[in-house]
CSV table of C-alpha atoms in Angstrom, one decimal:
chain,number,residue,atom,x,y,z
Q,1,UNK,CA,-2.5,-3.2,28.7
Q,2,UNK,CA,-5.9,-2.2,27.2
Q,3,UNK,CA,-9.5,-3.4,27.7
Q,4,UNK,CA,-13.0,-3.0,26.3
Q,5,UNK,CA,-16.4,-4.2,27.6
Q,6,UNK,CA,-17.7,-7.3,25.9
Q,7,UNK,CA,-20.9,-5.4,25.2
Q,8,UNK,CA,-18.8,-3.1,23.0
Q,9,UNK,CA,-17.1,-5.8,20.9
Q,10,UNK,CA,-19.1,-4.7,17.8
Q,11,UNK,CA,-17.5,-1.2,18.1
Q,12,UNK,CA,-14.0,-2.8,18.4
Q,13,UNK,CA,-14.6,-5.0,15.3
Q,14,UNK,CA,-16.0,-2.0,13.4
Q,15,UNK,CA,-12.9,0.1,14.2
Q,16,UNK,CA,-10.6,-2.7,13.0
Q,17,UNK,CA,-12.7,-3.3,9.9
Q,18,UNK,CA,-12.4,0.3,8.9
Q,19,UNK,CA,-8.7,-0.2,8.4
Q,20,UNK,CA,-8.5,-3.8,7.1
Q,21,UNK,CA,-10.7,-6.7,6.4
Q,22,UNK,CA,-11.5,-8.5,9.6
Q,23,UNK,CA,-12.2,-12.2,10.1
Q,24,UNK,CA,-13.6,-13.6,13.4
Q,25,UNK,CA,-14.8,-17.0,14.6
Q,26,UNK,CA,-18.6,-17.0,14.1
Q,27,UNK,CA,-21.1,-19.9,14.5
Q,28,UNK,CA,-23.0,-21.3,11.6
Q,29,UNK,CA,-26.6,-22.6,11.8
Q,30,UNK,CA,-25.4,-25.9,13.3
Q,31,UNK,CA,-23.5,-24.1,16.1
Q,32,UNK,CA,-20.0,-24.9,14.6
Q,33,UNK,CA,-17.5,-22.1,14.4
Q,34,UNK,CA,-15.7,-20.8,11.3
Q,35,UNK,CA,-13.5,-17.9,10.5
Q,36,UNK,CA,-15.9,-15.5,8.8
Q,37,UNK,CA,-15.6,-12.1,7.3
Q,38,UNK,CA,-17.0,-9.7,9.8
Q,39,UNK,CA,-20.0,-7.6,9.2
Q,40,UNK,CA,-21.9,-5.2,11.5
Q,41,UNK,CA,-23.6,-7.2,14.2
Q,42,UNK,CA,-21.8,-10.5,13.6
Q,43,UNK,CA,-21.2,-12.0,17.1
Q,44,UNK,CA,-18.0,-13.6,18.2
Q,45,UNK,CA,-18.3,-17.4,18.7
Q,46,UNK,CA,-17.5,-18.6,22.2
Q,47,UNK,CA,-16.6,-22.0,20.9
Q,48,UNK,CA,-13.1,-23.2,21.8
Q,49,UNK,CA,-11.9,-23.8,18.3
Q,50,UNK,CA,-13.1,-23.3,14.7
Q,51,UNK,CA,-13.8,-26.4,12.6
Q,52,UNK,CA,-11.0,-25.6,10.2
Q,53,UNK,CA,-7.9,-24.0,11.5
Q,54,UNK,CA,-6.6,-20.4,11.0
Q,55,UNK,CA,-4.1,-21.7,8.5
Q,56,UNK,CA,-6.6,-20.6,5.8
Q,57,UNK,CA,-5.3,-17.1,6.4
Q,58,UNK,CA,-2.0,-17.9,4.7
Q,59,UNK,CA,-2.6,-21.2,3.0
Q,60,UNK,CA,-6.2,-21.2,1.7
Q,61,UNK,CA,-7.9,-24.4,0.6
Q,62,UNK,CA,-8.1,-23.2,-3.0
Q,63,UNK,CA,-6.2,-20.3,-4.5
Q,64,UNK,CA,-5.5,-19.0,-8.0
Q,65,UNK,CA,-1.8,-19.0,-8.9
Q,66,UNK,CA,-1.8,-17.6,-12.4
Q,67,UNK,CA,-3.6,-17.5,-15.7
Q,68,UNK,CA,-2.5,-18.0,-19.3
Q,69,UNK,CA,-4.0,-16.8,-22.5
Q,70,UNK,CA,-3.0,-18.6,-25.7
Q,71,UNK,CA,-3.0,-16.6,-29.0
Q,72,UNK,CA,-1.4,-18.6,-31.8
Q,73,UNK,CA,2.1,-19.4,-30.6
Q,74,UNK,CA,2.1,-16.6,-28.1
Q,75,UNK,CA,1.3,-17.2,-24.4
Q,76,UNK,CA,0.3,-14.3,-22.3
Q,77,UNK,CA,0.2,-14.3,-18.5
Q,78,UNK,CA,-3.2,-12.9,-17.4
Q,79,UNK,CA,-2.8,-13.0,-13.7
Q,80,UNK,CA,-0.4,-13.8,-10.9
Q,81,UNK,CA,-2.6,-14.8,-8.0
Q,82,UNK,CA,-5.5,-13.3,-6.1
Q,83,UNK,CA,-5.2,-9.7,-4.8
Q,84,UNK,CA,-4.5,-9.7,-1.1
Q,85,UNK,CA,-5.5,-6.6,0.9
Q,86,UNK,CA,-4.5,-6.0,4.5
Q,87,UNK,CA,-6.6,-8.2,6.8
Q,88,UNK,CA,-6.8,-9.3,10.5
Q,89,UNK,CA,-7.6,-12.7,12.0
Q,90,UNK,CA,-9.2,-12.2,15.4
Q,91,UNK,CA,-9.6,-15.0,17.9
Q,92,UNK,CA,-6.7,-17.2,16.9
Q,93,UNK,CA,-6.0,-19.7,19.7
Q,94,UNK,CA,-2.5,-20.6,21.0
Q,95,UNK,CA,-2.4,-23.8,19.0
Q,96,UNK,CA,-3.2,-22.2,15.7
Q,97,UNK,CA,-0.8,-19.3,16.4
Q,98,UNK,CA,2.0,-21.9,16.9
Q,99,UNK,CA,1.0,-23.6,13.7
Q,100,UNK,CA,1.9,-20.4,11.8
Q,101,UNK,CA,5.5,-20.9,13.0
Q,102,UNK,CA,5.5,-24.5,11.7
Q,103,UNK,CA,4.0,-23.5,8.3
Q,104,UNK,CA,6.6,-20.7,8.1
Q,105,UNK,CA,9.3,-23.4,8.2
Q,106,UNK,CA,7.8,-24.9,5.1
Q,107,UNK,CA,6.5,-21.9,3.0
Q,108,UNK,CA,8.9,-19.1,4.0
Q,109,UNK,CA,12.1,-21.1,3.7
Q,110,UNK,CA,14.3,-20.1,0.8
Q,111,UNK,CA,13.0,-19.9,-1.9
Q,112,UNK,CA,9.9,-18.5,-0.2
Q,113,UNK,CA,6.4,-19.3,-1.4
Q,114,UNK,CA,5.5,-15.8,-2.5
Q,115,UNK,CA,1.7,-16.4,-2.3
Q,116,UNK,CA,1.9,-17.4,1.4
Q,117,UNK,CA,4.5,-14.8,2.1
Q,118,UNK,CA,2.3,-12.0,0.7
Q,119,UNK,CA,-0.6,-13.1,2.9
Q,120,UNK,CA,1.7,-13.4,6.0
Q,121,UNK,CA,2.9,-9.9,5.5
Q,122,UNK,CA,-0.5,-8.4,5.0
Q,123,UNK,CA,-2.1,-10.1,8.0
Q,124,UNK,CA,-2.4,-8.9,11.6
Q,125,UNK,CA,-2.8,-11.9,14.0
Q,126,UNK,CA,-5.0,-11.1,17.0
Q,127,UNK,CA,-4.9,-14.2,19.3
Q,128,UNK,CA,-7.3,-15.1,22.1
Q,129,UNK,CA,-6.4,-17.1,25.2
Q,130,UNK,CA,-8.4,-20.3,25.8
Q,131,UNK,CA,-10.6,-19.5,28.8
Q,132,UNK,CA,-11.9,-23.1,28.9
Q,133,UNK,CA,-9.5,-25.7,27.4
Q,134,UNK,CA,-11.2,-28.9,26.4
Q,135,UNK,CA,-10.5,-32.5,27.3
Q,136,UNK,CA,-9.3,-33.1,23.7
Q,137,UNK,CA,-6.6,-30.4,24.1
Q,138,UNK,CA,-3.0,-31.4,24.5
Q,139,UNK,CA,-1.1,-28.3,23.3
Q,140,UNK,CA,1.0,-28.1,26.5
Q,141,UNK,CA,2.6,-31.4,25.4
Q,142,UNK,CA,4.3,-29.4,22.7
Q,143,UNK,CA,5.3,-26.5,25.0
Q,144,UNK,CA,2.4,-24.2,24.0
Q,145,UNK,CA,0.8,-22.1,26.7
Q,146,UNK,CA,-3.0,-21.6,26.0
Q,147,UNK,CA,-3.0,-18.7,28.5
Q,148,UNK,CA,-0.4,-16.7,26.5
Q,149,UNK,CA,-1.0,-17.2,22.8
Q,150,UNK,CA,1.4,-15.6,20.4
Q,151,UNK,CA,0.4,-13.0,17.8
Q,152,UNK,CA,0.7,-9.4,16.9
Q,153,UNK,CA,-1.9,-8.8,19.7
Q,154,UNK,CA,-2.9,-11.1,22.5
Q,155,UNK,CA,-6.3,-11.0,24.0
Q,156,UNK,CA,-8.0,-12.5,27.1
Q,157,UNK,CA,-11.7,-12.6,28.1
Q,158,UNK,CA,-12.2,-12.2,31.8
Q,159,UNK,CA,-15.5,-11.3,33.5
Q,160,UNK,CA,-17.2,-8.6,31.4
Q,161,UNK,CA,-14.2,-7.4,29.6
Q,162,UNK,CA,-11.8,-8.3,26.7
Q,163,UNK,CA,-8.2,-7.4,27.6
Q,164,UNK,CA,-5.8,-6.4,24.8
Q,165,UNK,CA,-2.0,-6.4,24.7
Q,166,UNK,CA,0.1,-5.6,21.6
Q,167,UNK,CA,3.3,-7.7,21.0
Q,168,UNK,CA,4.7,-6.4,17.7
Q,169,UNK,CA,5.1,-3.3,15.6
Q,170,UNK,CA,2.0,-4.3,13.7
Q,171,UNK,CA,0.1,-4.8,17.0
Q,172,UNK,CA,1.2,-1.4,18.3
Q,173,UNK,CA,0.2,0.4,15.1
Q,174,UNK,CA,-3.3,-1.1,15.3
Q,175,UNK,CA,-3.6,-0.5,19.0
Q,176,UNK,CA,-2.7,3.2,18.6
Q,177,UNK,CA,-5.6,3.9,16.3
Q,178,UNK,CA,-8.3,2.1,18.3
Q,179,UNK,CA,-9.8,4.8,20.5
Q,180,UNK,CA,-12.4,2.4,21.7
Q,181,UNK,CA,-9.8,0.7,23.9
Q,182,UNK,CA,-9.1,2.1,27.4
Q,183,UNK,CA,-6.0,1.7,29.6
Q,184,UNK,CA,-5.9,-0.8,32.5
Q,185,UNK,CA,-3.5,-2.8,34.6
Q,186,UNK,CA,-2.8,-6.5,34.2
Q,187,UNK,CA,-4.3,-7.7,37.4
Q,188,UNK,CA,-7.3,-9.4,35.8
Q,189,UNK,CA,-5.2,-10.9,33.0
Q,190,UNK,CA,-2.8,-12.5,35.5
Q,191,UNK,CA,-5.9,-13.9,37.2
Q,192,UNK,CA,-7.2,-15.2,33.9
Q,193,UNK,CA,-3.9,-16.9,33.2
Q,194,UNK,CA,-3.9,-18.6,36.5
Q,195,UNK,CA,-7.4,-20.0,36.0
Q,196,UNK,CA,-6.4,-21.4,32.6
Q,197,UNK,CA,-3.3,-23.1,34.0
Q,198,UNK,CA,-5.5,-24.7,36.7
Q,199,UNK,CA,-7.7,-26.2,34.0
Q,200,UNK,CA,-4.7,-27.5,31.9
Q,201,UNK,CA,-3.3,-29.2,35.0
Q,202,UNK,CA,-6.4,-31.3,35.2
Q,203,UNK,CA,-6.7,-32.2,31.5
Q,204,UNK,CA,-6.6,-36.0,30.8
Q,205,UNK,CA,-4.0,-35.7,28.0
Q,206,UNK,CA,-1.6,-33.5,30.1
Q,207,UNK,CA,0.8,-36.4,30.6
Q,208,UNK,CA,1.0,-37.5,27.0
Q,209,UNK,CA,4.5,-39.0,26.6
Q,210,UNK,CA,6.6,-38.0,23.6
Q,211,UNK,CA,9.9,-39.7,24.7
Q,212,UNK,CA,9.5,-42.4,22.0
Q,213,UNK,CA,9.3,-39.8,19.2
Q,214,UNK,CA,11.3,-36.9,17.8
Q,215,UNK,CA,14.7,-36.7,16.0
Q,216,UNK,CA,16.5,-39.9,15.4
Q,217,UNK,CA,13.6,-42.2,16.0
Q,218,UNK,CA,13.0,-43.4,12.4
Q,219,UNK,CA,14.8,-46.7,12.7
Q,220,UNK,CA,13.1,-47.6,16.0
Q,221,UNK,CA,9.6,-46.8,14.7
Q,222,UNK,CA,9.5,-47.4,11.0
Q,223,UNK,CA,9.0,-51.2,11.0
Q,224,UNK,CA,6.8,-51.4,14.2
Q,225,UNK,CA,4.0,-54.0,13.6
Q,226,UNK,CA,1.5,-51.7,15.3
Q,227,UNK,CA,1.3,-49.6,12.1
Q,228,UNK,CA,-0.7,-52.3,10.4
Q,229,UNK,CA,-3.1,-52.8,13.3
Q,230,UNK,CA,-3.6,-49.1,13.8
Q,231,UNK,CA,-4.2,-48.4,10.1
Q,232,UNK,CA,-6.8,-51.2,9.7
Q,233,UNK,CA,-9.6,-48.9,10.9
Q,234,UNK,CA,-8.5,-45.9,8.9
Q,235,UNK,CA,-10.9,-44.9,6.1
Q,236,UNK,CA,-8.4,-42.8,4.2
Q,237,UNK,CA,-11.0,-40.0,4.1
Q,238,UNK,CA,-8.5,-37.3,4.8
Q,239,UNK,CA,-10.6,-35.5,7.4
Q,240,UNK,CA,-7.7,-35.3,9.8
Q,241,UNK,CA,-5.5,-33.6,7.3
Q,242,UNK,CA,-8.1,-31.0,6.3
Q,243,UNK,CA,-8.8,-29.9,9.9
Q,244,UNK,CA,-5.2,-30.0,10.9
Q,245,UNK,CA,-3.5,-26.6,11.4
Q,246,UNK,CA,-0.1,-27.8,10.2
Q,247,UNK,CA,-0.8,-30.1,7.2
Q,248,UNK,CA,0.7,-28.5,4.2
Q,249,UNK,CA,0.2,-31.0,1.3
Q,250,UNK,CA,-1.2,-29.6,-1.9
Q,251,UNK,CA,-1.8,-30.3,-5.5
Q,252,UNK,CA,-1.5,-27.9,-8.5
Q,253,UNK,CA,-4.1,-28.2,-11.2
Q,254,UNK,CA,-4.9,-26.4,-14.5
Q,255,UNK,CA,-8.3,-25.7,-15.9
Q,256,UNK,CA,-8.6,-25.0,-19.7
Q,257,UNK,CA,-11.4,-22.8,-21.0
Q,258,UNK,CA,-11.1,-22.2,-24.7
Q,259,UNK,CA,-8.0,-20.2,-25.3
Q,260,UNK,CA,-7.3,-19.5,-21.6
Q,261,UNK,CA,-5.9,-21.6,-18.8
Q,262,UNK,CA,-6.1,-21.1,-15.1
Q,263,UNK,CA,-3.6,-22.6,-12.7
Q,264,UNK,CA,-4.7,-23.1,-9.1
Q,265,UNK,CA,-3.5,-24.8,-5.9
Q,266,UNK,CA,-5.7,-26.9,-3.7
Q,267,UNK,CA,-5.2,-28.9,-0.5
Q,268,UNK,CA,-4.3,-32.5,-0.9
Q,269,UNK,CA,-3.8,-35.3,1.6
Q,270,UNK,CA,-1.1,-37.9,2.1
Q,271,UNK,CA,-3.9,-40.3,3.2
Q,272,UNK,CA,-5.3,-40.5,-0.4
Q,273,UNK,CA,-4.4,-43.4,-2.7
Q,274,UNK,CA,-3.5,-41.1,-5.6
Q,275,UNK,CA,-1.3,-38.8,-3.5
Q,276,UNK,CA,2.1,-38.4,-5.2
Q,277,UNK,CA,1.0,-40.8,-7.9
Q,278,UNK,CA,3.6,-40.9,-10.7
Q,279,UNK,CA,4.0,-42.7,-14.0
Q,280,UNK,CA,5.8,-45.5,-12.3
Q,281,UNK,CA,2.9,-46.0,-9.8
Q,282,UNK,CA,2.1,-45.1,-6.2
Q,283,UNK,CA,5.2,-45.0,-3.9
Q,284,UNK,CA,3.0,-45.8,-0.9
Q,285,UNK,CA,0.5,-48.4,-2.4
Q,286,UNK,CA,-1.1,-49.5,0.9
Q,287,UNK,CA,-3.1,-47.6,3.5
Q,288,UNK,CA,-0.7,-48.8,6.1
Q,289,UNK,CA,2.2,-47.0,4.4
Q,290,UNK,CA,0.2,-43.9,3.9
Q,291,UNK,CA,-1.0,-43.9,7.5
Q,292,UNK,CA,2.6,-44.4,8.8
Q,293,UNK,CA,3.8,-41.6,6.6
Q,294,UNK,CA,1.3,-39.1,8.1
Q,295,UNK,CA,2.2,-39.7,11.7
Q,296,UNK,CA,5.9,-40.3,11.2
Q,297,UNK,CA,6.1,-37.0,9.4
Q,298,UNK,CA,4.5,-35.1,12.3
Q,299,UNK,CA,6.3,-36.9,15.1
Q,300,UNK,CA,9.7,-37.9,13.6
Q,301,UNK,CA,10.6,-36.6,10.1
Q,302,UNK,CA,9.6,-33.0,10.7
Q,303,UNK,CA,11.4,-32.8,14.1
Q,304,UNK,CA,14.4,-34.4,12.4
Q,305,UNK,CA,14.6,-31.6,9.9
Q,306,UNK,CA,13.4,-28.7,12.1
Q,307,UNK,CA,15.5,-28.5,15.2
Q,308,UNK,CA,13.2,-30.8,17.2
Q,309,UNK,CA,10.0,-28.9,16.4
Q,310,UNK,CA,7.0,-31.3,16.1
Q,311,UNK,CA,4.5,-30.8,13.3
Q,312,UNK,CA,1.6,-31.1,15.7
Q,313,UNK,CA,0.2,-28.4,18.0
Q,314,UNK,CA,-2.2,-30.5,20.1
Q,315,UNK,CA,-5.4,-28.6,19.0
Q,316,UNK,CA,-7.5,-31.8,19.3
Q,317,UNK,CA,-9.4,-31.3,16.0
Q,318,UNK,CA,-8.5,-34.8,14.7
Q,319,UNK,CA,-9.7,-36.3,18.0
Q,320,UNK,CA,-13.1,-34.6,17.5
Q,321,UNK,CA,-13.5,-35.1,13.8
Q,322,UNK,CA,-12.1,-38.6,12.9
Q,323,UNK,CA,-15.2,-40.7,12.1
Q,324,UNK,CA,-13.5,-43.9,13.5
Q,325,UNK,CA,-11.8,-42.2,16.5
Q,326,UNK,CA,-8.3,-42.9,15.1
Q,327,UNK,CA,-6.0,-40.0,15.8
Q,328,UNK,CA,-2.5,-38.9,16.7
Q,329,UNK,CA,-3.0,-39.4,20.5
Q,330,UNK,CA,-3.9,-43.1,19.9
Q,331,UNK,CA,-0.8,-43.5,17.7
Q,332,UNK,CA,1.4,-41.9,20.4
Q,333,UNK,CA,0.0,-44.0,23.2
Q,334,UNK,CA,0.2,-47.2,21.2
Q,335,UNK,CA,3.8,-46.6,20.1
Q,336,UNK,CA,5.2,-44.9,23.2
Q,337,UNK,CA,6.9,-48.1,24.5
Q,338,UNK,CA,9.9,-48.5,22.1
Q,339,UNK,CA,12.5,-51.1,22.8
Q,340,UNK,CA,16.0,-49.6,22.9
């Protein structure tokens, strides 16, 4: 176990940044937090969560895939994606750290998405325990412990110190070159964990019931009349999908500029009316069908195909950001009573 005084965090960040590009949660002018490339003097945000999740580390909102140059009948490849240097994401919360495992089941299954795989291999994840979980948090519903987030390194803030514990070879390699860290025991960390657990025991969504969801529930839930009433308020704006750590829908576009073409990937949303549009039309023509697809995927279809793992990590972003207060918790509570 290592530690460093909070007053010396700038020195820690500088030491990490000497070896790889460092990104930390930092506040913008409105006080909202975003993962930001660190520069000298940039303070760490003490907000619970960033607006957008840490999935940008491996699955950015927009990324170049390749380029083509046309010369007569010849086509020349001019690029195969953006260059990815070694980088570290500091301050990843337990929910976002868990989301990486879910995204891995999508992007790293055979055949692996080489763009995400390259970023995954080049990234060192430094997670940070949630000292003050929020009333919108429900990660424990999915078996996530906010006091012990996963990552190459796990950190805790307690009193005037940041505590640091490496978990993987990557984490050990980084720890061994950070002379600004000093040795300590785990007494304060154990105390910090206990305090976090006391908070999570009092959270209003702690008893969220998932017994009506999971593998094998498609038939019981698919034709429930509640889908129509739930979806009536949905604006189809896609906000929930863009702040979600586990949404993985994307579109691939090409931009032509004279004799060259650039192909890029960008996030898409199953809530949009033109999502998966084909020549024969839209396979989910109504907002009700699109709404149902989003939540059935997270709570039924994904667990069906991934050993019971849900495609939600209980981060609470959709609760905070939906303009009409329509979110996965409301869906779970509305549909939890399923007739056998």
